[in-house]
CSV table of C-alpha atoms in Angstrom, one decimal:
chain,number,residue,atom,x,y,z
A,1,MET,CA,34.3,13.5,3.5
A,2,THR,CA,34.6,9.9,3.8
A,3,LYS,CA,33.1,7.4,1.3
A,4,ASN,CA,30.7,6.0,4.3
A,5,GLN,CA,29.8,10.0,4.8
A,6,GLU,CA,29.2,10.3,0.9
A,7,LYS,CA,26.9,7.3,0.7
A,8,ILE,CA,25.0,8.8,3.8
A,9,HIS,CA,24.8,12.2,2.1
A,10,GLN,CA,23.7,10.5,-1.3
A,11,LYS,CA,21.1,8.5,0.3
A,12,GLU,CA,19.6,11.6,2.2
A,13,GLU,CA,19.8,13.7,-1.2
A,14,MET,CA,17.9,10.9,-2.9
A,15,LYS,CA,15.0,10.7,0.0
A,16,LEU,CA,11.8,11.8,-0.9
A,17,LYS,CA,11.1,15.4,0.5
A,18,VAL,CA,7.5,16.7,0.6
A,19,TYR,CA,6.9,20.5,0.9
A,20,VAL,CA,3.4,21.0,2.8
A,21,ASP,CA,1.6,23.5,5.3
A,22,ARG,CA,-0.7,20.8,7.2
A,23,LEU,CA,-3.5,24.0,6.9
A,24,SER,CA,-3.3,23.0,3.3
A,25,GLN,CA,-5.8,20.3,2.0
A,26,PRO,CA,-4.1,18.8,-0.5
A,27,SER,CA,-0.8,18.9,1.7
A,28,ARG,CA,-2.8,17.0,4.3
A,29,ALA,CA,-4.2,14.4,1.4
A,30,ILE,CA,-0.4,13.8,0.3
A,31,LEU,CA,0.6,13.1,4.0
A,32,ILE,CA,-2.2,10.8,4.7
A,33,PHE,CA,-1.4,8.7,1.6
A,34,LEU,CA,2.3,8.5,2.2
A,35,LYS,CA,2.0,7.3,5.9
A,36,VAL,CA,-0.9,5.0,5.2
A,37,ASN,CA,1.5,3.3,2.4
A,38,GLY,CA,4.6,3.3,4.1
A,39,ILE,CA,6.3,5.2,2.1
A,40,GLU,CA,9.5,6.7,3.4
A,41,PHE,CA,9.5,10.7,3.4
A,42,GLU,CA,11.1,13.5,4.8
A,43,GLU,CA,8.4,16.5,5.6
A,44,ILE,CA,9.6,20.0,5.2
A,45,LYS,CA,6.8,22.3,6.7
A,46,MET,CA,6.2,25.7,5.3
A,47,ASP,CA,4.3,28.1,6.5
A,48,ILE,CA,2.0,30.0,4.0
A,49,SER,CA,1.2,32.8,6.8
A,50,LYS,CA,4.9,33.7,6.7
A,51,ARG,CA,5.2,33.4,2.9
A,52,GLN,CA,7.5,30.6,3.1
A,53,HIS,CA,5.9,29.3,-0.1
A,54,LEU,CA,7.1,32.4,-2.1
A,55,SER,CA,10.6,32.2,-1.2
A,56,PRO,CA,13.3,31.8,-3.8
A,57,GLU,CA,14.4,28.5,-2.6
A,58,PHE,CA,11.1,27.2,-2.6
A,59,LYS,CA,10.5,28.3,-6.0
A,60,LYS,CA,13.2,26.2,-7.3
A,61,ILE,CA,10.9,23.1,-6.3
A,62,ASN,CA,7.7,24.9,-7.4
A,63,PRO,CA,8.0,28.1,-9.5
A,64,MET,CA,4.1,28.5,-8.9
A,65,GLY,CA,4.9,29.2,-5.3
A,66,GLN,CA,2.4,26.9,-4.1
A,67,VAL,CA,2.6,23.8,-1.7
A,68,PRO,CA,2.0,21.1,-1.5
A,69,ALA,CA,5.4,20.0,-3.7
A,70,ILE,CA,7.8,17.1,-3.9
A,71,ALA,CA,11.3,16.5,-4.7
A,72,ASP,CA,12.1,13.1,-5.3
A,73,GLY,CA,16.1,13.0,-5.7
A,74,ARG,CA,16.3,15.5,-9.1
A,75,PHE,CA,12.8,14.9,-9.7
A,76,ASN,CA,10.6,18.0,-8.8
A,77,LEU,CA,6.6,18.0,-8.9
A,78,PHE,CA,3.9,20.2,-8.1
A,79,GLU,CA,0.2,19.9,-8.1
A,80,SER,CA,-1.3,17.5,-5.7
A,81,HIS,CA,-3.2,15.3,-7.7
A,82,ALA,CA,-0.3,14.6,-10.3
A,83,ILE,CA,1.7,14.0,-7.2
A,84,LEU,CA,-0.6,11.4,-5.9
A,85,ILE,CA,-1.0,9.6,-9.1
A,86,TYR,CA,2.8,9.8,-8.9
A,87,LEU,CA,3.4,8.4,-6.0
A,88,ALA,CA,1.0,5.7,-6.6
A,89,CYS,CA,2.6,4.6,-9.5
A,90,ALA,CA,6.4,4.9,-8.3
A,91,PHE,CA,6.6,3.3,-4.8
A,92,PRO,CA,6.1,-0.2,-4.7
A,93,GLY,CA,3.6,-1.9,-2.4
A,94,VAL,CA,0.7,0.9,-3.1
A,95,ALA,CA,-2.6,-0.9,-2.6
A,96,ASP,CA,-4.1,-0.9,-6.1
A,97,HIS,CA,-7.4,0.5,-4.8
A,98,TRP,CA,-5.5,3.9,-4.5
A,99,TYR,CA,-5.0,4.3,-8.3
A,100,PRO,CA,-6.0,0.8,-9.9
A,101,ALA,CA,-3.7,-0.5,-12.9
A,102,ASP,CA,-7.3,-1.3,-14.6
A,103,LEU,CA,-7.5,1.5,-17.3
A,104,PHE,CA,-11.4,1.7,-17.1
A,105,ARG,CA,-11.3,2.1,-13.1
A,106,ARG,CA,-8.3,4.6,-13.4
A,107,ALA,CA,-10.2,6.5,-16.1
A,108,LYS,CA,-13.2,6.9,-13.7
A,109,ILE,CA,-10.9,8.2,-10.9
A,110,ASN,CA,-9.2,10.6,-13.2
A,111,SER,CA,-12.5,12.4,-14.0
A,112,VAL,CA,-13.1,12.4,-10.4
A,113,LEU,CA,-10.0,14.4,-10.1
A,114,ASP,CA,-10.5,17.0,-12.7
A,115,TRP,CA,-14.4,17.5,-11.5
A,116,HIS,CA,-12.9,18.3,-8.1
A,117,HIS,CA,-10.7,21.1,-8.7
A,118,SER,CA,-13.2,22.4,-11.0
A,119,ASN,CA,-16.1,22.6,-8.7
A,120,LEU,CA,-15.8,21.2,-4.8
A,121,ARG,CA,-12.5,22.9,-4.6
A,122,ARG,CA,-13.8,26.3,-5.7
A,123,GLY,CA,-16.7,26.2,-3.7
A,124,ALA,CA,-15.3,24.9,-0.3
A,125,ALA,CA,-11.7,26.7,-0.5
A,126,PRO,CA,-12.9,30.3,-1.0
A,127,TYR,CA,-16.0,29.6,1.1
A,128,VAL,CA,-13.5,28.9,4.2
A,129,LEU,CA,-11.1,31.3,3.1
A,130,ASN,CA,-13.8,34.4,3.5
A,131,THR,CA,-15.4,33.1,6.4
A,132,VAL,CA,-12.8,32.3,8.6
A,133,LEU,CA,-8.7,32.3,7.3
A,134,ALA,CA,-8.6,35.5,5.6
A,135,PRO,CA,-7.5,37.8,8.4
A,136,VAL,CA,-5.1,35.0,9.3
A,137,LEU,CA,-3.6,35.6,5.8
A,138,GLY,CA,-3.3,39.2,5.8
A,139,LEU,CA,-6.5,39.6,3.8
A,140,PRO,CA,-9.8,41.0,4.1
A,141,LEU,CA,-13.3,38.8,4.5
A,142,ASN,CA,-15.4,39.1,1.9
A,143,PRO,CA,-18.8,38.3,2.5
A,144,GLN,CA,-20.1,38.1,-1.1
A,145,ALA,CA,-17.6,35.9,-2.3
A,146,ALA,CA,-18.4,33.5,0.9
A,147,ALA,CA,-22.0,33.5,-0.3
A,148,GLU,CA,-21.2,32.6,-3.9
A,149,ALA,CA,-18.7,30.0,-2.7
A,150,GLU,CA,-21.3,28.5,-0.7
A,151,LYS,CA,-23.9,28.4,-3.6
A,152,LEU,CA,-21.1,26.2,-5.5
A,153,LEU,CA,-20.2,24.2,-2.5
A,154,SER,CA,-23.6,23.0,-1.8
A,155,SER,CA,-24.0,22.1,-5.5
A,156,SER,CA,-21.0,20.2,-5.6
A,157,LEU,CA,-22.3,18.2,-2.3
A,158,SER,CA,-25.2,17.4,-4.1
A,159,LYS,CA,-23.2,16.0,-7.4
A,160,ILE,CA,-21.2,14.0,-5.4
A,161,GLU,CA,-24.2,12.4,-3.5
A,162,SER,CA,-26.0,11.9,-7.0
A,163,ILE,CA,-23.0,11.0,-9.4
A,164,TRP,CA,-19.9,10.0,-7.9
A,165,LEU,CA,-21.2,8.0,-5.0
A,166,GLN,CA,-23.8,6.3,-6.9
A,167,GLY,CA,-22.9,2.2,-7.1
A,168,ASN,CA,-22.7,-0.4,-4.6
A,169,GLY,CA,-19.5,0.6,-2.6
A,170,LYS,CA,-18.7,2.7,-0.1
A,171,PHE,CA,-16.5,5.2,-2.1
A,172,LEU,CA,-16.3,7.4,-5.2
A,173,VAL,CA,-17.6,5.8,-8.5
A,174,GLY,CA,-18.1,2.5,-6.4
A,175,GLY,CA,-15.3,1.6,-5.2
A,176,LEU,CA,-15.0,-0.8,-2.2
A,177,LYS,CA,-12.0,1.2,-0.8
A,178,PRO,CA,-10.7,4.8,-1.0
A,179,SER,CA,-8.8,5.9,-3.8
A,180,ILE,CA,-6.7,8.9,-4.0
A,181,ALA,CA,-9.7,10.8,-4.9
A,182,ASP,CA,-11.9,10.2,-1.8
A,183,LEU,CA,-8.6,11.1,0.1
A,184,SER,CA,-8.4,14.3,-1.8
A,185,MET,CA,-12.1,15.3,-2.0
A,186,VAL,CA,-12.8,14.4,1.7
A,187,CYS,CA,-9.7,16.3,2.8
A,188,GLU,CA,-11.1,19.4,0.8
A,189,ILE,CA,-14.4,19.0,3.0
A,190,MET,CA,-12.8,18.6,6.5
A,191,GLN,CA,-11.1,22.3,5.7
A,192,LEU,CA,-15.1,23.2,6.9
A,193,GLU,CA,-14.1,21.7,10.5
A,194,LEU,CA,-13.0,25.6,10.8
A,195,VAL,CA,-15.8,27.4,10.3
A,196,ASP,CA,-18.9,28.0,12.8
A,197,GLU,CA,-20.4,24.8,13.6
A,198,LYS,CA,-23.8,26.2,12.9
A,199,ASP,CA,-22.9,27.1,9.4
A,200,ARG,CA,-21.0,23.9,9.0
A,201,ASN,CA,-24.0,21.8,9.8
A,202,ARG,CA,-26.2,23.8,7.6
A,203,ILE,CA,-24.2,23.2,4.7
A,204,LEU,CA,-23.5,19.4,5.4
A,205,GLY,CA,-26.4,18.5,7.3
A,206,PRO,CA,-28.5,17.6,4.2
A,207,HIS,CA,-26.0,15.4,2.5
A,208,LYS,CA,-26.1,12.4,4.9
A,209,ARG,CA,-24.4,9.9,2.0
A,210,VAL,CA,-21.3,12.4,2.2
A,211,LEU,CA,-21.5,12.4,6.0
A,212,GLN,CA,-20.9,8.5,5.7
A,213,TRP,CA,-18.8,8.5,2.8
A,214,ILE,CA,-16.4,10.9,5.1
A,215,GLN,CA,-16.7,9.0,8.0
A,216,ASP,CA,-15.8,5.7,5.8
A,217,THR,CA,-12.6,7.5,4.9
A,218,LYS,CA,-11.6,8.6,7.9
A,219,ASN,CA,-12.0,4.8,9.2
A,220,ALA,CA,-10.1,3.5,6.3
A,221,THR,CA,-7.0,5.7,6.7
A,222,ARG,CA,-7.1,5.8,10.5
A,223,PRO,CA,-4.9,6.6,12.7
A,224,HIS,CA,-3.2,8.4,10.1
A,225,PHE,CA,-6.0,10.7,9.2
A,226,ASP,CA,-6.5,11.7,12.7
A,227,GLU,CA,-2.7,12.6,13.4
A,228,VAL,CA,-2.5,14.7,10.1
A,229,HIS,CA,-5.7,16.4,10.8
A,230,GLU,CA,-4.6,17.6,14.5
A,231,VAL,CA,-3.4,21.1,13.4
A,232,LEU,CA,-6.7,21.6,11.6
A,233,PHE,CA,-8.5,20.7,15.2
A,234,ARG,CA,-6.1,22.7,17.0
A,235,ALA,CA,-6.8,25.8,14.6
A,236,LYS,CA,-10.7,25.1,15.0
A,237,THR,CA,-10.2,25.4,18.8
A,238,ARG,CA,-8.8,28.8,18.7
A,239,PHE,CA,-11.4,29.9,16.3
A,240,GLN,CA,-14.3,28.8,18.6
A,241,GLU,CA,-12.5,30.5,21.4
A,242,ARG,CA,-12.4,33.6,19.6
A,243,ARG,CA,-16.2,33.5,18.9
A,244,LEU,CA,-16.9,32.5,22.2
A,245,MET,CA,-15.4,35.9,23.3
A,246,GLY,CA,-17.4,37.8,21.0
A,247,ALA,CA,-14.2,38.9,18.9
A,248,SER,CA,-14.9,41.4,15.9
A,249,ASN,CA,-14.3,40.3,12.7
A,250,LYS,CA,-11.0,42.1,12.4
A,251,THR,CA,-8.0,40.0,13.5
A,252,ASP,CA,-4.9,41.9,14.9
A,253,SER,CA,-1.6,40.7,14.9
A,254,SER,CA,-1.8,38.7,18.0
A,255,ASP,CA,-5.0,37.0,17.3
A,256,ILE,CA,-2.7,35.8,14.1
A,257,ALA,CA,0.2,35.2,16.0
A,258,ALA,CA,-2.1,33.0,18.7
A,259,VAL,CA,-3.7,30.8,15.7
A,260,ARG,CA,-0.5,29.9,14.4
A,261,SER,CA,0.7,28.8,17.8
A,262,LYS,CA,-2.2,26.5,17.9
A,263,MET,CA,-1.0,24.8,15.0
């Protein structure tokens, strides 16, 4: 290997690698953040339905076997909120509003991030899984789990309006511009695009302020928000086609292949 080739190899080794599946809500949040802030990275696409996240190779990056994860040189990191905080702090040029230097603002954002995983995510993710996604992942649908998850989801949306969106700004905790918390939580809610339209409208419809906040976050991060969510919208189209055809809840291997091919 020549010296020039060695330098190129070393540069590739040090390049930020991001392990994601774009059907994963936190994966999308990280990709959008990177693109909006012009951070150079290599996207390593993982297919959860093919269990790629459980491979021995990937578990060297994340022993928990979950996406997203990153490898920044020799430094590996997993858990999406930890990754977003690291990216906001480690890379120059990231606007302060994403994760403010001000201690009090930062503490408020941290409180939203902690609340998210104990509330909104525990409602939204199981609801979508048990109404739509389970068969694609080789799992049975669970209507009871879906009903319980919907209660927590609806309660969480109410709390976003009554607590986190209080203030003069358009964004969480009174922000005038979006933070990593806005991006993480909006990507979570976007997963509802996969469910039947009448169910999505029933859940989100009463929360006008949440709907406006989602739109404001989209507008602040376009065109990257739309590009990263293309895979979700393709999956949405496929599920809609199946509903129109009157498909049963049972999803066979051809259905699974068709859904993934749309992604």
